[in-house]
XYZ file of N, CA and C in Angstrom:
717
model
N 209.996 -2.504 278.944
C 210.735 -1.353 279.443
C 209.938 -0.079 279.184
N 209.749 0.712 280.256
C 208.995 1.951 280.104
C 209.831 2.990 279.362
N 209.136 4.062 278.952
C 209.832 5.129 278.244
C 210.923 5.728 279.081
N 210.642 5.980 280.381
C 211.632 6.563 281.279
C 212.841 5.624 281.454
N 212.577 4.323 281.591
C 213.661 3.379 281.739
C 214.534 3.355 280.483
N 213.871 3.491 279.310
C 214.612 3.521 278.068
C 215.520 4.716 277.965
N 215.001 5.884 278.416
C 215.806 7.105 278.406
C 217.002 6.972 279.327
N 216.758 6.402 280.553
C 217.876 6.235 281.494
C 218.941 5.291 280.927
N 218.510 4.249 280.245
C 219.438 3.307 279.632
C 220.259 3.979 278.570
N 219.625 4.861 277.791
C 220.324 5.568 276.729
C 221.363 6.525 277.296
N 220.979 7.205 278.393
C 221.917 8.161 279.029
C 223.144 7.408 279.546
N 222.934 6.273 280.199
C 224.066 5.516 280.718
C 224.948 4.984 279.579
N 224.322 4.614 278.463
C 225.098 4.121 277.317
C 225.965 5.274 276.756
N 225.386 6.479 276.695
C 226.162 7.618 276.198
C 227.303 7.945 277.126
N 227.034 7.879 278.472
C 228.050 8.227 279.429
C 229.200 7.200 279.464
N 228.938 5.998 278.956
C 229.975 4.972 278.938
C 230.939 5.209 277.798
N 230.608 6.127 276.868
C 231.500 6.384 275.736
C 232.577 7.376 276.156
N 233.582 6.867 276.833
C 234.676 7.716 277.328
C 235.981 7.305 276.650
N 236.984 8.148 276.817
C 238.295 7.848 276.231
C 238.865 6.600 276.865
N 238.561 6.391 278.168
C 239.062 5.207 278.868
C 238.494 3.935 278.281
N 237.317 4.046 277.648
C 236.671 2.893 277.024
C 236.947 2.758 275.538
N 237.927 3.527 275.058
C 238.355 3.396 273.658
C 237.801 4.405 272.690
N 237.019 5.361 273.168
C 236.469 6.374 272.259
C 237.460 7.518 272.072
N 237.357 8.220 270.965
C 238.182 9.383 270.756
C 237.629 10.512 271.611
N 238.425 11.580 271.791
C 237.977 12.725 272.611
C 236.732 13.360 271.977
N 236.705 13.445 270.646
C 235.547 14.043 269.958
C 234.279 13.206 270.199
N 234.432 11.868 270.115
C 233.285 10.973 270.352
C 232.795 11.071 271.789
N 233.735 11.133 272.733
C 233.365 11.233 274.131
C 232.679 12.558 274.421
N 233.176 13.623 273.824
C 232.576 14.960 274.021
C 231.158 15.003 273.481
N 230.986 14.458 272.252
C 229.655 14.442 271.621
C 228.670 13.620 272.447
N 229.150 12.498 272.984
C 228.256 11.646 273.808
C 227.856 12.339 275.080
N 228.778 13.086 275.705
C 228.465 13.803 276.943
C 227.448 14.900 276.670
N 227.579 15.584 275.551
C 226.626 16.642 275.223
C 225.218 16.053 275.021
N 225.148 14.907 274.338
C 223.837 14.281 274.134
C 223.246 13.825 275.450
N 224.092 13.300 276.342
C 223.604 12.849 277.653
C 223.080 14.020 278.459
N 223.787 15.138 278.417
C 223.360 16.338 279.155
C 222.014 16.823 278.668
N 221.844 16.804 277.353
C 220.556 17.256 276.774
C 219.398 16.338 277.202
N 219.640 15.034 277.179
C 218.611 14.092 277.612
C 218.269 14.244 279.078
N 219.306 14.434 279.892
C 219.083 14.589 281.337
C 218.276 15.832 281.630
N 218.559 16.907 280.870
C 217.786 18.159 281.059
C 216.365 18.001 280.641
N 216.150 17.258 279.571
C 214.797 17.138 279.007
C 213.918 16.184 279.792
N 214.477 15.069 280.260
C 213.658 14.005 280.822
C 213.768 13.790 282.324
N 214.915 14.133 282.919
C 215.072 13.656 284.270
C 215.242 14.658 285.373
N 215.895 15.779 285.128
C 216.337 16.638 286.229
C 215.208 17.490 286.743
N 214.831 17.247 287.973
C 213.868 18.112 288.692
C 212.549 18.278 287.945
N 212.070 17.226 287.319
C 210.790 17.303 286.615
C 209.660 16.968 287.572
N 208.860 17.971 287.922
C 207.777 17.778 288.868
C 206.731 16.810 288.295
N 206.348 15.853 289.108
C 205.318 14.914 288.686
C 205.808 13.766 287.856
N 207.087 13.784 287.509
C 207.620 12.695 286.686
C 207.827 11.467 287.558
N 207.918 10.316 286.919
C 208.125 9.066 287.655
C 209.526 9.070 288.205
N 209.673 9.046 289.539
C 210.979 9.064 290.196
C 211.237 7.698 290.804
N 212.330 7.068 290.459
C 212.697 5.770 291.003
C 213.894 5.920 291.895
N 213.928 5.115 292.940
C 215.113 5.161 293.795
C 216.305 4.587 293.061
N 217.496 5.036 293.426
C 218.700 4.637 292.717
C 219.702 4.039 293.711
N 220.412 3.003 293.281
C 221.449 2.472 294.138
C 222.585 3.474 294.292
N 223.201 3.563 295.488
C 224.320 4.498 295.642
C 225.463 4.170 294.694
N 226.204 5.186 294.323
C 227.369 4.977 293.472
C 228.625 5.226 294.307
N 229.656 4.434 294.077
C 230.935 4.597 294.765
C 231.974 5.035 293.777
N 232.563 6.190 294.002
C 233.560 6.756 293.110
C 234.940 6.533 293.712
N 235.771 5.734 293.051
C 237.075 5.430 293.612
C 238.118 6.457 293.239
N 239.210 6.461 293.988
C 240.340 7.363 293.768
C 239.919 8.827 293.805
N 238.882 9.140 294.562
C 238.427 10.515 294.653
C 239.410 11.333 295.496
N 239.603 12.585 295.132
C 240.444 13.498 295.886
C 239.604 13.967 297.089
N 239.984 13.586 298.292
C 239.104 13.808 299.424
C 239.510 14.982 300.305
N 240.649 15.627 300.037
C 241.109 16.706 300.888
C 240.686 18.087 300.344
N 240.767 19.106 301.212
C 240.524 20.474 300.758
C 241.679 20.857 299.784
N 241.394 21.600 298.726
C 240.147 22.286 298.384
C 239.178 21.470 297.528
N 239.594 20.254 297.098
C 238.751 19.468 296.197
C 237.403 19.114 296.832
N 237.410 18.954 298.144
C 236.178 18.606 298.850
C 235.097 19.651 298.669
N 235.496 20.898 298.390
C 234.495 21.949 298.106
C 233.584 21.560 296.943
N 234.174 20.999 295.914
C 233.403 20.655 294.722
C 232.480 19.484 294.986
N 232.923 18.521 295.789
C 232.043 17.391 296.063
C 230.884 17.817 296.951
N 231.106 18.789 297.856
C 229.985 19.322 298.649
C 229.019 20.104 297.747
N 229.585 20.781 296.733
C 228.722 21.522 295.797
C 227.839 20.555 295.016
N 228.433 19.434 294.566
C 227.644 18.421 293.864
C 226.539 17.880 294.781
N 226.909 17.633 296.022
C 225.917 17.139 297.003
C 224.732 18.083 297.137
N 225.030 19.398 297.224
C 223.967 20.393 297.362
C 223.144 20.509 296.076
N 223.830 20.596 294.938
C 223.150 20.810 293.663
C 222.265 19.607 293.323
N 222.745 18.405 293.608
C 222.011 17.192 293.236
C 221.133 16.663 294.375
N 221.054 17.432 295.461
C 220.219 17.029 296.610
C 220.546 15.620 297.032
N 221.813 15.343 297.132
C 222.277 14.008 297.471
C 222.911 13.997 298.851
N 223.082 12.801 299.356
C 223.878 12.617 300.577
C 225.164 11.938 300.168
N 226.242 12.209 300.890
C 227.527 11.625 300.520
C 228.247 11.158 301.765
N 229.111 10.202 301.589
C 229.941 9.682 302.685
C 231.228 9.097 302.102
N 232.218 8.967 302.969
C 233.497 8.408 302.550
C 233.635 7.014 303.147
N 234.137 6.084 302.357
C 234.419 4.753 302.847
C 235.837 4.377 302.456
N 236.555 3.765 303.413
C 237.904 3.308 303.182
C 237.914 1.809 302.984
N 238.460 1.357 301.874
C 238.506 -0.078 301.569
C 239.952 -0.518 301.485
N 240.284 -1.605 302.171
C 241.647 -2.075 302.171
C 242.040 -2.626 300.789
N 243.171 -2.137 300.269
C 243.662 -2.601 298.958
C 245.171 -2.907 299.129
N 245.474 -4.231 299.258
C 246.858 -4.596 299.477
C 247.346 -4.084 300.815
N 248.429 -3.310 300.805
C 248.999 -2.757 302.027
C 248.435 -1.352 302.340
N 247.660 -0.826 301.406
C 247.132 0.501 301.602
C 245.622 0.542 301.638
N 245.111 1.771 301.544
C 243.662 1.991 301.615
C 243.225 2.713 300.365
N 242.048 2.370 299.905
C 241.416 3.070 298.774
C 240.186 3.788 299.294
N 240.151 5.088 299.059
C 239.039 5.891 299.544
C 237.950 6.020 298.472
N 236.712 5.788 298.873
C 235.603 5.859 297.943
C 234.606 6.927 298.417
N 234.218 7.781 297.465
C 233.215 8.792 297.741
C 231.870 8.208 297.263
N 230.912 8.078 298.186
C 229.650 7.442 297.860
C 228.524 8.469 297.894
N 227.832 8.585 296.770
C 226.680 9.472 296.678
C 225.388 8.628 296.676
N 224.328 9.149 297.302
C 223.031 8.514 297.269
C 222.006 9.610 296.990
N 221.124 9.376 295.977
C 220.131 10.364 295.611
C 219.055 9.694 294.780
N 218.021 10.456 294.407
C 217.012 9.950 293.472
C 217.673 9.734 292.112
N 217.021 8.909 291.297
C 217.616 8.492 290.007
C 218.067 9.677 289.138
N 217.191 10.664 288.814
C 217.648 11.744 287.938
C 218.785 12.538 288.557
N 218.686 12.777 289.884
C 219.726 13.530 290.573
C 221.033 12.730 290.636
N 220.929 11.398 290.740
C 222.115 10.563 290.749
C 222.847 10.623 289.424
N 222.110 10.616 288.314
C 222.724 10.742 287.005
C 223.483 12.047 286.899
N 222.880 13.107 287.424
C 223.521 14.406 287.381
C 224.790 14.420 288.234
N 224.736 13.783 289.418
C 225.894 13.714 290.314
C 227.039 12.962 289.654
N 226.739 11.840 289.024
C 227.750 11.055 288.324
C 228.419 11.893 287.213
N 227.572 12.574 286.462
C 228.031 13.356 285.325
C 228.914 14.493 285.788
N 228.437 15.279 286.795
C 229.213 16.402 287.288
C 230.529 15.956 287.882
N 230.513 14.862 288.648
C 231.758 14.377 289.244
C 232.778 14.024 288.178
N 232.326 13.279 287.185
C 233.244 12.825 286.146
C 233.925 13.984 285.420
N 233.148 14.999 285.036
C 233.722 16.081 284.247
C 234.500 17.049 285.114
N 234.113 17.251 286.382
C 234.880 18.110 287.261
C 236.200 17.466 287.615
N 236.181 16.177 287.851
C 237.432 15.463 288.179
C 238.400 15.544 286.997
N 237.851 15.438 285.791
C 238.691 15.566 284.586
C 239.263 16.965 284.461
N 238.443 17.966 284.800
C 238.905 19.357 284.745
C 240.031 19.596 285.720
N 239.946 19.001 286.922
C 241.011 19.137 287.927
C 242.305 18.577 287.395
N 242.247 17.387 286.812
C 243.462 16.752 286.281
C 244.084 17.611 285.171
N 243.229 18.170 284.313
C 243.735 19.003 283.220
C 244.400 20.269 283.737
N 243.761 20.928 284.728
C 244.304 22.161 285.274
C 245.615 21.940 286.001
N 245.709 20.814 286.736
C 246.981 20.488 287.411
C 248.091 20.284 286.391
N 247.797 19.557 285.318
C 248.799 19.296 284.283
C 249.223 20.586 283.593
N 248.268 21.454 283.306
C 248.583 22.747 282.650
C 249.456 23.614 283.539
N 249.189 23.626 284.852
C 249.958 24.475 285.759
C 251.384 23.996 285.890
N 251.632 22.686 285.791
C 252.994 22.158 285.846
C 253.827 22.596 284.662
N 253.184 23.043 283.598
C 253.912 23.530 282.441
C 254.181 25.024 282.542
N 253.560 25.708 283.514
C 253.677 27.148 283.649
C 254.927 27.512 284.449
N 255.487 28.653 284.119
C 256.714 29.092 284.810
C 256.500 29.357 286.299
N 255.276 29.688 286.673
C 254.990 29.932 288.094
C 255.297 28.698 288.917
N 255.128 27.516 288.322
C 255.452 26.262 288.994
C 256.867 25.778 288.651
N 257.234 25.840 287.376
C 258.504 25.277 286.943
C 259.715 25.990 287.518
N 259.626 27.304 287.748
C 260.778 28.061 288.247
C 260.999 27.927 289.730
N 260.101 27.265 290.430
C 260.334 27.021 291.854
C 261.452 25.992 292.000
N 262.354 26.256 292.959
C 263.561 25.465 293.050
C 263.419 24.212 293.916
N 262.466 24.199 294.818
C 262.331 23.061 295.714
C 260.969 22.402 295.589
N 260.888 21.180 296.072
C 259.627 20.442 296.059
C 258.617 21.173 296.951
N 259.081 21.743 298.052
C 258.180 22.422 298.978
C 257.527 23.643 298.334
N 258.341 24.476 297.669
C 257.779 25.691 297.063
C 256.877 25.337 295.878
N 257.206 24.266 295.182
C 256.334 23.826 294.075
C 254.974 23.342 294.627
N 255.056 22.613 295.722
C 253.810 22.128 296.338
C 252.962 23.272 296.824
N 253.592 24.305 297.396
C 252.867 25.466 297.874
C 252.203 26.213 296.707
N 252.927 26.297 295.579
C 252.391 26.961 294.417
C 251.161 26.203 293.859
N 251.267 24.880 293.815
C 250.179 24.056 293.313
C 248.986 24.142 294.265
N 249.248 24.169 295.570
C 248.172 24.268 296.552
C 247.407 25.571 296.403
N 248.154 26.648 296.202
C 247.483 27.967 296.031
C 246.698 27.994 294.719
N 247.272 27.418 293.668
C 246.612 27.391 292.355
C 245.289 26.615 292.439
N 245.305 25.446 293.021
C 244.106 24.616 293.088
C 243.083 25.178 294.084
N 243.576 25.899 295.104
C 242.646 26.545 296.028
C 241.857 27.634 295.296
N 242.541 28.439 294.487
C 241.870 29.468 293.710
C 240.920 28.830 292.721
N 241.336 27.754 292.075
C 240.498 27.083 291.089
C 239.239 26.498 291.707
N 239.385 25.782 292.789
C 238.212 25.124 293.424
C 237.265 26.121 294.068
N 237.823 27.144 294.718
C 236.959 28.148 295.344
C 236.124 28.879 294.296
N 236.745 29.274 293.197
C 236.015 29.981 292.164
C 234.995 29.073 291.494
N 235.356 27.820 291.260
C 234.431 26.872 290.636
C 233.251 26.586 291.574
N 233.538 26.518 292.854
C 232.480 26.336 293.880
C 231.483 27.496 293.820
N 232.024 28.725 293.719
C 231.176 29.921 293.620
C 230.302 29.864 292.364
N 230.919 29.488 291.251
C 230.192 29.433 289.977
C 229.093 28.379 290.003
N 229.386 27.225 290.582
C 228.375 26.170 290.655
C 227.178 26.605 291.495
N 227.441 27.272 292.612
C 226.369 27.770 293.472
C 225.538 28.839 292.779
N 226.179 29.587 291.865
C 225.461 30.634 291.145
C 224.637 30.035 289.990
N 225.275 29.191 289.194
C 224.612 28.618 288.000
C 223.446 27.704 288.404
N 223.632 26.920 289.457
C 222.591 25.964 289.866
C 221.816 26.503 291.072
N 221.714 27.804 291.208
C 221.053 28.391 292.359
C 219.620 27.943 292.514
N 218.929 27.701 291.390
C 217.529 27.301 291.440
C 217.345 25.940 292.097
N 218.412 25.132 292.106
C 218.331 23.784 292.686
C 218.709 23.756 294.158
N 219.206 24.868 294.675
C 219.662 24.929 296.051
C 218.502 25.383 296.952
N 218.277 24.642 298.000
C 217.226 25.009 298.946
C 217.887 25.500 300.225
N 217.761 26.797 300.453
C 218.371 27.409 301.657
C 217.289 27.944 302.561
N 217.377 27.661 303.867
C 216.370 28.188 304.799
C 216.504 29.684 304.922
N 215.346 30.333 305.035
C 215.357 31.786 305.224
C 215.734 32.117 306.662
N 216.661 33.018 306.803
C 217.125 33.423 308.140
C 216.868 34.917 308.303
N 216.134 35.259 309.341
C 215.861 36.668 309.630
C 216.851 37.163 310.662
N 217.604 38.194 310.279
C 218.588 38.769 311.183
C 218.029 40.080 311.755
N 217.878 40.159 313.062
C 217.340 41.400 313.637
C 218.227 42.606 313.405
N 217.598 43.757 313.263
C 218.367 44.986 312.993
C 219.361 45.283 314.090
N 219.054 44.828 315.311
C 219.921 45.153 316.443
C 221.147 44.244 316.533
N 221.165 43.222 315.676
C 222.301 42.272 315.727
C 223.562 42.937 315.215
N 224.572 42.941 316.030
C 225.859 43.531 315.647
C 226.984 42.594 316.085
N 228.054 42.661 315.390
C 229.245 41.841 315.741
C 230.471 42.688 315.600
N 231.060 43.027 316.721
C 232.255 43.847 316.708
C 233.460 42.963 316.349
N 234.221 43.354 315.339
C 235.379 42.548 314.983
C 236.426 42.559 316.107
N 237.000 41.373 316.372
C 238.003 41.270 317.388
C 239.357 41.685 316.861
N 240.024 42.507 317.601
C 241.353 42.981 317.170
C 242.366 41.850 317.288
N 243.241 41.727 316.282
C 244.270 40.673 316.316
C 245.381 41.092 317.266
N 245.929 40.104 317.930
C 247.057 40.351 318.805
C 248.302 40.512 317.958
N 249.403 40.997 318.532
C 250.668 41.158 317.789
C 251.155 39.820 317.239
N 250.991 38.765 318.046
C 251.427 37.442 317.613
C 250.609 36.967 316.422
N 249.294 37.211 316.458
C 248.418 36.818 315.363
C 248.741 37.593 314.103
N 249.051 38.894 314.241
C 249.408 39.739 313.090
C 250.696 39.249 312.465
N 251.702 38.861 313.266
C 252.936 38.360 312.745
C 252.730 37.045 311.991
N 251.889 36.176 312.561
C 251.606 34.905 311.934
C 250.880 35.104 310.599
N 249.920 36.019 310.574
C 249.184 36.326 309.344
C 250.113 36.884 308.272
N 251.053 37.714 308.680
C 252.017 38.301 307.735
C 252.894 37.240 307.113
N 253.363 36.280 307.963
C 254.218 35.184 307.478
C 253.469 34.332 306.464
N 252.198 34.038 306.780
C 251.390 33.228 305.871
C 251.214 33.939 304.534
N 250.961 35.261 304.595
C 250.754 36.031 303.399
C 252.018 36.094 302.541
N 253.183 36.121 303.203
C 254.427 36.219 302.483
C 254.779 34.926 301.744
N 254.421 33.769 302.328
C 254.761 32.498 301.671
C 253.669 32.037 300.742
N 252.471 32.641 300.831
C 251.370 32.226 299.958
C 251.671 32.650 298.521
N 251.427 31.726 297.576
C 251.708 32.007 296.187
C 250.462 32.713 295.531
N 250.466 34.043 295.586
C 249.314 34.790 295.084
C 249.154 34.663 293.570
N 250.309 34.543 292.857
C 250.258 34.404 291.403
C 249.546 33.088 291.027
N 249.927 32.011 291.718
C 249.292 30.730 291.450
C 247.813 30.733 291.776
N 247.446 31.405 292.856
C 246.037 31.512 293.261
C 245.240 32.238 292.197
N 245.754 33.347 291.695
C 245.062 34.129 290.666
C 244.919 33.307 289.392
N 245.934 32.554 289.040
C 245.859 31.732 287.822
C 244.811 30.634 288.004
N 244.652 30.141 289.229
C 243.651 29.119 289.493
C 242.247 29.662 289.281
N 242.001 30.912 289.753
C 240.699 31.532 289.553
C 240.411 31.709 288.070
N 241.434 32.125 287.313
C 241.262 32.300 285.874
C 240.950 30.968 285.197
N 241.631 29.905 285.630
C 241.399 28.590 285.032
C 239.963 28.109 285.299
N 239.431 28.450 286.462
C 238.041 28.049 286.791
C 237.022 28.723 285.873
N 237.359 29.912 285.405
C 236.441 30.600 284.500
C 236.366 29.885 283.151
N 237.392 29.104 282.840
C 237.406 28.399 281.554
C 236.677 27.065 281.555
N 236.179 26.666 282.710
C 235.398 25.400 282.775
C 233.975 25.714 282.385
N 233.512 25.089 281.319
C 232.173 25.355 280.799
C 231.120 24.524 281.530
N 230.309 25.174 282.326
C 229.220 24.494 283.007
C 227.964 24.697 282.164
N 227.477 23.617 281.576
C 226.374 23.681 280.630
C 225.078 24.121 281.286
N 224.345 25.013 280.630
C 223.037 25.423 281.123
C 222.044 24.282 281.042
N 222.328 23.297 280.208
C 221.428 22.138 280.084
C 221.347 21.404 281.394
N 222.389 21.491 282.224
C 222.377 20.758 283.478
C 221.548 21.432 284.566
N 221.060 22.655 284.321
C 220.259 23.344 285.298
C 218.813 22.934 285.240
N 218.460 22.180 284.197
C 217.049 21.779 284.039
C 216.334 22.587 282.998
N 217.059 23.556 282.378
C 216.478 24.349 281.324
C 216.625 23.678 279.963
N 216.115 24.288 278.942
C 216.192 23.720 277.616
C 217.218 24.476 276.787
N 218.476 24.371 277.178
C 219.529 25.081 276.452
C 219.780 24.396 275.137
N 220.044 25.172 274.109
C 220.332 24.611 272.806
C 221.841 24.347 272.682
N 222.169 23.176 272.190
C 223.569 22.835 271.997
C 224.367 22.950 273.300
N 224.072 22.117 274.326
C 224.758 22.238 275.600
C 226.244 22.090 275.457
N 226.997 22.945 276.167
C 228.474 22.916 276.095
C 228.984 21.769 276.946
N 230.156 21.266 276.600
C 230.761 20.198 277.344
C 231.265 20.715 278.694
N 230.868 20.066 279.752
C 231.404 20.436 281.054
C 232.794 19.884 281.173
N 233.722 20.651 281.681
C 235.101 20.180 281.851
C 236.089 21.031 281.090
N 235.595 21.880 280.196
C 236.449 22.819 279.525
C 237.502 22.196 278.659
N 237.175 21.147 277.935
C 238.152 20.511 277.064
C 238.678 21.443 276.013
N 239.977 21.342 275.740
C 240.599 22.270 274.770
C 240.508 21.674 273.389
C-alpha cells in the first residue's frame, strides 16, 4: 500500500466514526476534525500529487427539491464534480439517489461536505419546530410556509457562504461586458404587481430572517479550502 493509499484509508476510517455507527457525538466530531485536517494536508487540490480515479458515490434519501438543491450544486462546483439523480424502485415507492463523480481527493471532500451539510439541515429544521414562529401557526399550511421560508433563507445564505469561502476552488469564465450594454427594466403590469403583493403578504419574512441567521452558525472549516488551518472547526455547527 502506497503512502497516499494509506492516507485515504485512514480518512475513510475516521469518517466511518459516526453516531449512526455507535460513536458518541464527541468521538464523531473529533474524527471529522482529524479527517478534515488530513484531507487538507494530503489530498485537496495538491498540484502534482498522485491523483486516482474514484468510483461514483450514491447518496440515498437526499433532499432533491429547492432550496436544498442549491447546496448540492455548491458541492458540485466546489469539488469540481459532476452529479446526477437516479430513482430506484423500493417496494411501492421510489428512492432517490444523488450520485457524485469526481477525482479521489475531490470525492472525499464531496462526501464530507454532503454529510455535514445534510446533518446541519436536519438540526436547523428541528430547532425551528421548537420556535414560536413555527409553533404559533394554526394550520399545517401556514406551518409549511413558515418552514419553507426558513429553509430558503438558510440554504441561500449557506450557498453564498460556500461560494465565498471556497472561491479559490471555483473556476469561472471571464466575461467581458461592453460599456454600451444596457438593459432597461420592464415595468410590471397591474396584474403582476397584485400577484407580487399577495406573495409578499403570505411570505414568512420572520422565518426567512431566522434561516439566514441559522446559516451563519454553520462552521465551514478553513481546512477544507486546501489551506493549513490549525484546529479545523467541525462543519455542521454542532451545539
